[in-house]
Coordinates of C-alpha atoms and ligand atoms in Angstrom, one line a residue:
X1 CA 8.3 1.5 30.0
X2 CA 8.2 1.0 26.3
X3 CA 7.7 3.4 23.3
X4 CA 5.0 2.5 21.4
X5 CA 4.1 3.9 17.9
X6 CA 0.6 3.5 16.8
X7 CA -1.0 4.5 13.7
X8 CA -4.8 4.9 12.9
X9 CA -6.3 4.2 9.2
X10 CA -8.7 6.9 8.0
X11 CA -12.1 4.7 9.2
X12 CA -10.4 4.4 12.3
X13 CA -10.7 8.4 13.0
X14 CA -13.8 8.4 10.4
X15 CA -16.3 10.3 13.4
X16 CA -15.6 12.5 16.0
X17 CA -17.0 9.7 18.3
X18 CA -14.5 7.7 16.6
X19 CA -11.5 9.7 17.3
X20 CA -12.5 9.8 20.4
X21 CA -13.0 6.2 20.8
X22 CA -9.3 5.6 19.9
X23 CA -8.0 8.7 22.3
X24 CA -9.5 6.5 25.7
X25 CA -6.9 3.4 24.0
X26 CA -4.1 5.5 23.5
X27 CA -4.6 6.8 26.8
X28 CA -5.1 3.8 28.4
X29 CA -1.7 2.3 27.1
X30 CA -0.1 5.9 28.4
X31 CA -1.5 5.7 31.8
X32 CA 0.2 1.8 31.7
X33 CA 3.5 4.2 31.7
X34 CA 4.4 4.0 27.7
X35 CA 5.1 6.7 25.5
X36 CA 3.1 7.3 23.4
X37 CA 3.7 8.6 19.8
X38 CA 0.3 8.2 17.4
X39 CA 0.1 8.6 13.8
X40 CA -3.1 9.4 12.3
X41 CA -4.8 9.1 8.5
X42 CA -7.0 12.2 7.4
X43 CA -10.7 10.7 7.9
X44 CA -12.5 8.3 5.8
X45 CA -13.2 9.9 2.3
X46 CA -11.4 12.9 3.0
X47 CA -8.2 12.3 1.4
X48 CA -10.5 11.3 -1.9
X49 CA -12.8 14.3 -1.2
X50 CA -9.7 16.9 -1.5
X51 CA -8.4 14.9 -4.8
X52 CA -11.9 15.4 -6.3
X53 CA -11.8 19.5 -6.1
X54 CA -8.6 19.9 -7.5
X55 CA -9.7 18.1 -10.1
X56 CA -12.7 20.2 -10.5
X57 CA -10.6 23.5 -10.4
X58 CA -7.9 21.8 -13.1
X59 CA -7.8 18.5 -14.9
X60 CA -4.1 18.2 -14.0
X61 CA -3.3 19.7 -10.7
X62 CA 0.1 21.0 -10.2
X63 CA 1.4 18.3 -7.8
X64 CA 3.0 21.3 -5.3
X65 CA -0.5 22.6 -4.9
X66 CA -2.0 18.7 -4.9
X67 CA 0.2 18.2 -1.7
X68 CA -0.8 21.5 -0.1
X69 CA -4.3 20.5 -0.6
X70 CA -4.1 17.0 0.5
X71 CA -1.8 16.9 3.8
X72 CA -4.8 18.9 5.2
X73 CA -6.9 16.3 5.7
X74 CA -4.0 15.1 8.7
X75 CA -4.1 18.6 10.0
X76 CA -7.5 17.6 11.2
X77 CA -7.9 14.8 12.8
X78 CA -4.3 15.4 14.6
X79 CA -5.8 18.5 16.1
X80 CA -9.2 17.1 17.0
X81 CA -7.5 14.0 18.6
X82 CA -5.3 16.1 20.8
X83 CA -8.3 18.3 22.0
X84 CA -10.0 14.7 22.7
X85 CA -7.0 14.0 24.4
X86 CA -6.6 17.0 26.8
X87 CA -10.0 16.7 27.2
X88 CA -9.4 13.1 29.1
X89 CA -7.1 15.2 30.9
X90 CA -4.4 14.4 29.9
X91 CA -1.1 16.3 28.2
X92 CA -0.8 16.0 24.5
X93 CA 0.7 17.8 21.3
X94 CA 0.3 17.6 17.5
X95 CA 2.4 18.0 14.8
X96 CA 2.6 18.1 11.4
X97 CA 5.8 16.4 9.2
X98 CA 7.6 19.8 8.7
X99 CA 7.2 20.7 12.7
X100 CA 8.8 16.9 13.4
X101 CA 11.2 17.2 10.7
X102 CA 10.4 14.3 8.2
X103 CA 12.5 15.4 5.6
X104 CA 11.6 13.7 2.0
X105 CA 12.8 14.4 -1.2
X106 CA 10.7 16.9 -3.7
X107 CA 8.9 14.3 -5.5
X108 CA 5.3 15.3 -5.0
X109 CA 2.5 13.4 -4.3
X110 CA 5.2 10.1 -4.2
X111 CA 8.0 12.0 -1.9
X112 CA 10.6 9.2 0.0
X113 CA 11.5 10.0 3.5
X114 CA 15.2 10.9 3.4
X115 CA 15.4 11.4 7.5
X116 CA 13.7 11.9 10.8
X117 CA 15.0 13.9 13.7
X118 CA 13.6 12.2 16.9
X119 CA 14.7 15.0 19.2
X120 CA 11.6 17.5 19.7
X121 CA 9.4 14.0 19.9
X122 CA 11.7 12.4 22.6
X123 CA 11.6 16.1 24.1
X124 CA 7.7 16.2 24.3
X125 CA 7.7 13.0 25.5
X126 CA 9.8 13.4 28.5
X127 CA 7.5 16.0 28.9
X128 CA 4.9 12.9 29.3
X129 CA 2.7 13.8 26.3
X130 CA 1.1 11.8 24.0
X131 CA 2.9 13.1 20.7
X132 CA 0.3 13.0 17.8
X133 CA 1.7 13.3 14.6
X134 CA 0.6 13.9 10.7
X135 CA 0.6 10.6 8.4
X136 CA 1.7 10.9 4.9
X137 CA 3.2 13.8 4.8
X138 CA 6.7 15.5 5.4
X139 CA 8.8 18.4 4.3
X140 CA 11.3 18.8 1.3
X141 CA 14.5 20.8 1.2
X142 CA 13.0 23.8 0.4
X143 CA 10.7 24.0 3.2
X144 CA 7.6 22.9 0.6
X145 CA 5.0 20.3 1.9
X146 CA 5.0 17.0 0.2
X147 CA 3.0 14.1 0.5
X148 CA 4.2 9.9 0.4
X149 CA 1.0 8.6 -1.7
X150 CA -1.6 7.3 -1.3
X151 CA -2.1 5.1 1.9
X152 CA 1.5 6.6 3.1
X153 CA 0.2 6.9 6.6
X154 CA 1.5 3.6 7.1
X155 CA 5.1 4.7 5.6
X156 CA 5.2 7.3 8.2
X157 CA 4.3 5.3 11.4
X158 CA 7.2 2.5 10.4
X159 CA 9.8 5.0 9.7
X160 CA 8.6 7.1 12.8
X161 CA 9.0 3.8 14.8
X162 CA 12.9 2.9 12.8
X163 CA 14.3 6.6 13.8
X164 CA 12.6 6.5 17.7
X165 CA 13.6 2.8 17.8
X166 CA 10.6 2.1 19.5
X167 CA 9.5 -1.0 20.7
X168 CA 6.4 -1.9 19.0
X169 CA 4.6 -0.3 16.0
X170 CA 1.3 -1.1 16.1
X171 CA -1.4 -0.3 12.5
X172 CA -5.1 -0.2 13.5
X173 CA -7.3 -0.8 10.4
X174 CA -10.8 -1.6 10.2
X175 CA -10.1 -5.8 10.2
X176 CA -8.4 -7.8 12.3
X177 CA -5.1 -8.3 10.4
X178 CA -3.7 -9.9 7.3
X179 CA -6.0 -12.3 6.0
X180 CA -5.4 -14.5 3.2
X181 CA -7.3 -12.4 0.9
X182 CA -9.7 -9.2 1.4
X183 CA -12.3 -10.5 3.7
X184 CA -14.2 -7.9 2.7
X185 CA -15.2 -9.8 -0.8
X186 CA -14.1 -13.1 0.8
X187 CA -16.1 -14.5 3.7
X188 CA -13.7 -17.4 3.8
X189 CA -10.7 -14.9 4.2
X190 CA -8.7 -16.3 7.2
X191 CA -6.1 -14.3 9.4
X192 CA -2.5 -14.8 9.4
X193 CA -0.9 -14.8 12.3
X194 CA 2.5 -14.4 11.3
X195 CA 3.6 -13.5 7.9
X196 CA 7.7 -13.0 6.8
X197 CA 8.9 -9.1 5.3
X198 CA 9.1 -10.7 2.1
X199 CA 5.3 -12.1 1.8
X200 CA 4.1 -9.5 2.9
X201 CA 5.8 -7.2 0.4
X202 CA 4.5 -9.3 -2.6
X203 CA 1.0 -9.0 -0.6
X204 CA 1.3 -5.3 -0.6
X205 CA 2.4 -4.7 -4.5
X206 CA 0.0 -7.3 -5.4
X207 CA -3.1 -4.8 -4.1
X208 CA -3.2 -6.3 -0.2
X209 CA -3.8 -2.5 0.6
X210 CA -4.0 -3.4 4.2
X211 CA -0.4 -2.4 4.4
X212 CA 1.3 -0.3 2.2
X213 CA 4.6 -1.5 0.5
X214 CA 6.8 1.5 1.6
X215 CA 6.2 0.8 5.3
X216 CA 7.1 -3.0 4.8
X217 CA 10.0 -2.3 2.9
X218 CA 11.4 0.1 6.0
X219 CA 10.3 -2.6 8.3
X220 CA 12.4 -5.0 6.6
X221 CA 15.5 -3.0 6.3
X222 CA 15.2 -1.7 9.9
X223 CA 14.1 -4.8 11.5
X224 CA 10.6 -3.1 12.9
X225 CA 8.5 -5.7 13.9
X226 CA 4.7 -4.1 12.9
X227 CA 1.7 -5.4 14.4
X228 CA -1.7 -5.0 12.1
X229 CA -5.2 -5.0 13.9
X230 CA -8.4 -3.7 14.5
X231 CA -9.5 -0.3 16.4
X232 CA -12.6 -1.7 17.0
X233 CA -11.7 -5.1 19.0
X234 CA -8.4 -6.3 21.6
X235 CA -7.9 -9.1 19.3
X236 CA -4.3 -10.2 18.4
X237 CA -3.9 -9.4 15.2
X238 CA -0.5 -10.0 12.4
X239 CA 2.9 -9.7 13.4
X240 CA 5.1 -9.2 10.1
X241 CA 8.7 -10.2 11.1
X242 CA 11.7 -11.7 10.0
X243 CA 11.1 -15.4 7.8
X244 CA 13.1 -17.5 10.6
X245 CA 10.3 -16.0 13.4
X246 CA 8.1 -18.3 11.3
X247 CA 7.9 -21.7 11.9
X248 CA 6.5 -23.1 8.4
X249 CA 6.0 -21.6 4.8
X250 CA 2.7 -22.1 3.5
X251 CA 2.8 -23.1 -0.1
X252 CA 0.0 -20.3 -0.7
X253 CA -0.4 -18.0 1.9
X254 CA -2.8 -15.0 -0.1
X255 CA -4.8 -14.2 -2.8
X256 CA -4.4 -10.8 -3.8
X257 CA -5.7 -8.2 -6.4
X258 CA -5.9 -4.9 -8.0
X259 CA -8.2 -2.8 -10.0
X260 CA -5.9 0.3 -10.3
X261 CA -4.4 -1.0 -13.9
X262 CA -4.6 -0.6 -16.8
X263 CA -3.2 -2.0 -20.1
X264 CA -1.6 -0.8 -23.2
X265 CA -0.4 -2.5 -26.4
X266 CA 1.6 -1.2 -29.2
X267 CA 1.3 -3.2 -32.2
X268 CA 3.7 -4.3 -35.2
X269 CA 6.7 -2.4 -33.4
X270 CA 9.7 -3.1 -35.4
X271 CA 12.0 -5.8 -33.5
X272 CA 15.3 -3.5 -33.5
X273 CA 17.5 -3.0 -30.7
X274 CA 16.3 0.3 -29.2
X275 CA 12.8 0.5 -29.8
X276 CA 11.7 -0.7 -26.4
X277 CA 14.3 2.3 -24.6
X278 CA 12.7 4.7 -26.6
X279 CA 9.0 3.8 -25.7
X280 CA 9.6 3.2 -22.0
X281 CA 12.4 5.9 -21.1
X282 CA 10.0 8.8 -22.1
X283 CA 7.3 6.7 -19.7
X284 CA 9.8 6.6 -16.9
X285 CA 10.9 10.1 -17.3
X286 CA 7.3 11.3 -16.7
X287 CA 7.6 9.4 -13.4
X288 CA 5.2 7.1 -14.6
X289 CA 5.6 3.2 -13.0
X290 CA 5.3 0.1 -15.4
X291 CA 4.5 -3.0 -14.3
X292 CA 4.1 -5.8 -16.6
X293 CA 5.8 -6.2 -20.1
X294 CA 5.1 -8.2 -22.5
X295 CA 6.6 -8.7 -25.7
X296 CA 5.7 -11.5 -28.5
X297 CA 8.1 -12.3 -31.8
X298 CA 6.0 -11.8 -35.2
X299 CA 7.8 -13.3 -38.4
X300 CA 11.1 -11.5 -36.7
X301 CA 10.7 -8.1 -38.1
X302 CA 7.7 -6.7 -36.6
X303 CA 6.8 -7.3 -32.5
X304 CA 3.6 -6.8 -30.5
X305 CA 4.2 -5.4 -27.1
X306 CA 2.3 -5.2 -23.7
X307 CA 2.3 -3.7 -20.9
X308 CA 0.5 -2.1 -17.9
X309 CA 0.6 1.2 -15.8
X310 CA -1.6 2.6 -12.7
X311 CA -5.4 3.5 -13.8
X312 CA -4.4 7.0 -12.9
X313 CA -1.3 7.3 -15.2
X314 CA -3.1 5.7 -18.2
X315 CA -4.3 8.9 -20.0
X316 CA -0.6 10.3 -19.8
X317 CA 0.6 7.0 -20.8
X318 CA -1.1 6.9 -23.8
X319 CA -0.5 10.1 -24.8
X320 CA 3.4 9.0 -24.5
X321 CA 3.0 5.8 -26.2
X322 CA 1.4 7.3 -29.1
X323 CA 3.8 9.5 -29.9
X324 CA 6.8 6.8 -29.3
X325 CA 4.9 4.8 -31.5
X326 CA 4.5 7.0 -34.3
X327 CA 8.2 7.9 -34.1
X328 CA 9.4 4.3 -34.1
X329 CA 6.6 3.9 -37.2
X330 CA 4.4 1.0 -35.3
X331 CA 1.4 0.6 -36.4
X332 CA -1.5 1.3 -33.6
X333 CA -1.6 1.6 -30.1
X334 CA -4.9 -0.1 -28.0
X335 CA -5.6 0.3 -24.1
X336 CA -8.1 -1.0 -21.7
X337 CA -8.8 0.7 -17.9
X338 CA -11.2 -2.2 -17.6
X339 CA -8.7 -5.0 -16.1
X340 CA -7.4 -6.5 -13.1
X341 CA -4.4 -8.7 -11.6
X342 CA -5.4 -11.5 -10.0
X343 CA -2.2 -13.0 -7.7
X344 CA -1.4 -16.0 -5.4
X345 CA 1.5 -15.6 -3.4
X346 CA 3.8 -17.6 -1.4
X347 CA 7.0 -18.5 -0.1
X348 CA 6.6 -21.8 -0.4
X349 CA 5.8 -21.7 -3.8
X350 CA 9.6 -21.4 -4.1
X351 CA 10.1 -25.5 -4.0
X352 CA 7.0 -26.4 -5.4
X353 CA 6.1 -27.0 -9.5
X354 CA 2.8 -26.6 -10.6
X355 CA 1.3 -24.4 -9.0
X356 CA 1.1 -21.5 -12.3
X357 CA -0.6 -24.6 -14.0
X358 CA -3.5 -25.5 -11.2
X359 CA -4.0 -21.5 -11.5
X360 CA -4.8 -21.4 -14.8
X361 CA -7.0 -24.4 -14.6
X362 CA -9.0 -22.4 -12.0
X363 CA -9.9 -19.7 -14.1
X364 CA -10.3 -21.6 -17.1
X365 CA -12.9 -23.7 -15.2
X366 CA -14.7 -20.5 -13.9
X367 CA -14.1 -19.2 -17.9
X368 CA -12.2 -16.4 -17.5
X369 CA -9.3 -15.4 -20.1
X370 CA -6.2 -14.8 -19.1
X371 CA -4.5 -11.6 -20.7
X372 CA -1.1 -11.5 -19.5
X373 CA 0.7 -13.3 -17.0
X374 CA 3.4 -13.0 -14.9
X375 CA 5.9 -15.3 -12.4
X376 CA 8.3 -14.7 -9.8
X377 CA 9.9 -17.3 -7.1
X378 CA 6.9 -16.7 -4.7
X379 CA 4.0 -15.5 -7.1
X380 CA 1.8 -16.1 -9.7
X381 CA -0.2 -13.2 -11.3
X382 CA -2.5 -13.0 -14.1
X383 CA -4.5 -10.0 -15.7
X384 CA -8.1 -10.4 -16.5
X385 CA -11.5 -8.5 -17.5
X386 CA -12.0 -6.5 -14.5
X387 CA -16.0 -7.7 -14.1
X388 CA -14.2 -11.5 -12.9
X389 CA -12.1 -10.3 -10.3
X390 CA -13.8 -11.2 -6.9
X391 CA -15.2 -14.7 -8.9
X392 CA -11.7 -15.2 -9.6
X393 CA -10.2 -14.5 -6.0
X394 CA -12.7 -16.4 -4.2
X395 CA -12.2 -19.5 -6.7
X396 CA -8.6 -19.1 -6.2
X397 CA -9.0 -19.1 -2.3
X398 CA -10.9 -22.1 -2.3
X399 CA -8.9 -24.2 -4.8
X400 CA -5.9 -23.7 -2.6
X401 CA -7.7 -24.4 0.7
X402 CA -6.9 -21.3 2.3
X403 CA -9.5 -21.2 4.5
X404 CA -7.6 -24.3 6.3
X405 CA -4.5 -23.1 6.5
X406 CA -4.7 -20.6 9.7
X407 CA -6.4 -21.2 12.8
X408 CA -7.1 -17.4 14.2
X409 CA -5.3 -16.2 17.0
X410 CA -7.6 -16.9 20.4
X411 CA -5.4 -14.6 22.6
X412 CA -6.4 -10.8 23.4
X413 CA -4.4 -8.4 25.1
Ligands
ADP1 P1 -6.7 2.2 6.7 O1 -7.6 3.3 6.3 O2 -6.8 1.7 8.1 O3 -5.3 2.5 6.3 P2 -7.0 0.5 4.4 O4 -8.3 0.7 3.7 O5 -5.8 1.2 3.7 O6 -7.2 0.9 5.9 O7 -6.7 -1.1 4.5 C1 -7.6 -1.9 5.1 C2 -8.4 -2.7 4.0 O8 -7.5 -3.5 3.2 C3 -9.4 -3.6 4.5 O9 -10.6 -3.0 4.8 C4 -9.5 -4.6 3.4 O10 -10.7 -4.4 2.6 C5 -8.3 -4.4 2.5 N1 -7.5 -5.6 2.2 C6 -7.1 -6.0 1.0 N2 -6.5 -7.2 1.1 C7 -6.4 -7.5 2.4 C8 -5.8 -8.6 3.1 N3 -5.2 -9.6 2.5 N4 -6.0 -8.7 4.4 C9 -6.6 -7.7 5.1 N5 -7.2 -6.6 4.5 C10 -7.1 -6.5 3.1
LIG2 N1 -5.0 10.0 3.8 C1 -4.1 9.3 2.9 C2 -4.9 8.4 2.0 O1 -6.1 8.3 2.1 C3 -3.0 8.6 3.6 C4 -3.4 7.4 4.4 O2 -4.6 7.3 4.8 O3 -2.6 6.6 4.7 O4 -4.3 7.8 1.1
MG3 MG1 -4.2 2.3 4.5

C-alpha cells in the first residue's frame, strides 16, 4: 500500500466532465489499496478570470484581498471533485490550506510554506478517503489566507508529498512530460525521460512552466522524486531525481523561454560606489525580483545600466527607477515590455566550450539581435525582441539536434 500524492493542472479539471474524468483515475489507484491524497489547480482561465476583476474594481489590488479573491478558484474544483467522488461511491473530503494547516509566511500573493501538519490528512486517510486538497494556497500566522503565485499548485503537491513522505508525487498536465522545449510551439519537442533537480530548476526559471521552480526546489531538498505526465493518456511520463539516477548528461538538454520580462535602462549613471545600492535596494524593498544586470563603463565617470524585471512589476519598476535616477542625477531612464529570454540549458554544458558562441551564430543567421546576455555553468540565455521568440526556440532546437537526443518512453502503466 503506498501514499500517493497527485496533483491536477487547471486544464486537467477545466470541465465538469473533466473533473470527473480524473475522479474514475484517482479512484482506480484507491481501489488498488493506495491512499490517496489529490491536489487540484482552480480550472482553466479561472485563476486569470479572478485577477482580471480586481483589476477592474482597482488598478492595484490590495494583495490581502487579491488572495481572498484568488484561492477561490481551488474552493471549486476541490468541492466539485469530491461530490464526483462520492458520487462513484466512494468516501472522500476536501480541504482548503488553512483546514490542512499549510502555514506560510504573510507575503501575499508570493507566500513560502513554513510547515505542514500531516495529522488530520493521515487521520482521514485511515478513515480510507480520498483527501482532496486546495493548490496554491495556505494560511499565515494570523489566520489570513495567502496564496504561493502563480502556478503554485505544483509547490503545494511537492511539499504535501515532503511532510506525508509519500511514495510518489505524481503532476498531471496537459503533455506528456518534460520536453526539450514547449511542444506546444515546437513540433519537434521531444520528451525527457529523466531529467536531474538541478536541470530542471534552470528549466523552470528559464520559463519551462511545466513545473514550477518552488516545487523543484522542495523536491531537491527533500529528495521527492516527482513524476510529470498527462491526464489524458497512461503514458510514462518525466521522473525528476537525483543527477547520479541519470545515466548521461546531455550537453543541451532544453530550450526554454519567457515573455513575462521586461527591460529597463538607466543611462549616464555616475560610476561611484553606491549608486547601484541605491537604485536596486528601493526595487528589492518593494518585493520586486530582478533578473538580469547589466552594467557597461563609459569614459569612467558616467555608466549605462541594464536590467530586467517581471512584465507585471514593470510599471512599479519604473516608477522606482525614475526617481533613483533623478536622485543619483542620471540622465534618462528607457524600458521595453516588448522582449523575451531565449535559453539553452544543460548540464553538460558544464565541460564543454563553445557552446555561447554556436548560440549566437544561430540567431545571427536567423537575424535576430541580441540585447543582453547572460551565462552560468549549465545555461546560456539571451534577451531579444519579443516578435522572434518561437523562430528563435525552434532554430535553437534544431541547431543542437534535440530532436535526437531522447527516444520517448514506450512503457505505460
Ligand atoms: P498545469 O495547468 O497543468 O499546471 P501548465 O500550463 O502550468 O499546466 O504547464 C504545462 C504547459 O507548460 C504545457 O502546456 C506547455 O505549453 C508548457 N511548457 C513550457 N515549456 C515546456 C517544456 N519544456 N516541456 C513541457 N511543457 C512545457
Ligand atoms: N490556479 C493558480 C494559477 O493559475 C495556481 C495553479 O494552477 O498552479 O496560477
Ligand atoms: Mg502549472
Amino acid at each position: 500500500m503506498a501514499l500517493i500524492v497527485q496533483k491536477f493542472g487547471g486544464t486537467s479539471v477545466g470541465s465538469v466532465e473533466k473533473i470527473q474524468a480524473v475522479a474514475r483515475r484517482v479512484i482506480a489507484q484507491h481501489n488498488k489499496g493506495n491512499r490517496m491524497v489529490v491536489v487540484l489547480s482552480a480550472m482553466s482561465g479561472e485563476t486569470d478570470r479572478l485577477t482580471a476583476l480586481a483589476h477592474a474594481v482597482q488598478p492595484r489590488p490590495s494583495t490581502r484581498e487579491m488572495d481572498m479573491l484568488l484561492s477561490t478558484g481551488e474552493q471549486v474544483t476541490i468541492a466539485l471533485f469530491t461530490m464526483a467522488v462520492k458520487e462513484a461511491g466512494v468516501d472522500g473530503i476536501a480541504l482548503l490550506g488553512d483546514q490542512v494547516s499549510i502555514h506560510t509566511d504573510d507575503v501575499h500573493t508570493k507566500a513560502r510554506i513554513k510547515k505542514i501538519d500531516p495529522h488530520l490528512i493521515n487521520q482521514h486517510l485511515d478513515e480510507g478517503k480520498i483527501v482532496t486538497i486546495a493548490g496554491f494556497q495556505g494560511v499565515d500566522e494570523k489566520g489570513n489566507i495567502t496564496t504561493l503565485g502563480r502556478g503554485g499548485s505544483d509547490t503545494t503537491a511537492v511539499a504535501l508529498a515532503a511532510a506525508l513522505e509519500a511514495d510518489a508525487c505524481e503532476i498531471f498536465t496537459d503533455v506528456e512530460g518534460v520536453y526539450t522545449t514547449d511542444p506546444n510551439i515546437c513540433t519537434k519537442a521531444q520528451k525527457i525521460n529523466r531529467i536531474s533537480y538541478d536541470e530542471m530548476l534552470e528549466l523552470a526559471s528559464l520559463g519551462a512552466k511545466v513545473l514550477d521552480i518552488r516545487a523543484v526546489g522542495l523536491a531537491k531538498r527533500f529528495k521527492v522524486p516527482v513524476h510529470v505526465r498527462s491526464t489524458f493518456t497512461d503514458t510514462i511520463g518525466t521522473w525528476v531525481v537525483e543527477e547520479e539516477k541519470i545515466m548521461e548528461s546531455i550537453l543541451v538538454s532544453g530550450i526554454t523561454y519567457n515573455k513575462n520580462e521586461a527591460r529597463i535602462t538607466i543611462k549616464k549613471v555616475p560610476d561611484l560606489p553606491g549608486t547601484a545600492a541605491r537604485i536596486f535596494l528601493p526595487i528589492s524593498d518593494a518585493g520586486i525580483l530582478v533578473d538580469m544586470i547589466i552594467q557597461n563603463t563609459r569614459d569612467g565617470q558616467m555608466t549605462d545600466m541594464t536590467f530586467t524585471v517581471l512584465r507585471n512589476d514593470y510599471e512599479r519598476a519604473m516608477e522606482i527607477v525614475t526617481e533613483a535616477a533623478r536622485e543619483i542625477g542620471a540622465d534618462a531612464v528607457t524600458g521595453d515590455q516588448q522582449i523575451a529570454k531565449v535559453s539553452i540549458v544543460g548540464v553538460g554544458m558544464r565541460n564543454n566550450s563553445g557552446i555561447a558562441s554556436t548560440m549566437f551564430q544561430i540567431l545571427s543567421k536567423e537575424g535576430i539581435n541580441m540585447i543582453m546576455v547572460s551565462t552560468s555553468e549549465i545555461k546560456v540565455s539571451c534577451i531579444i525582441d519579443e516578435k522572434y521568440t518561437e523562430l528563435a526556440v525552434r532554430a535553437l532546437h534544431d541547431a543542437f539536434a534535440l530532436d535526437k537526443n531522447n527516444m520517448p518512453a514506450e512503457e505505460t502503466n
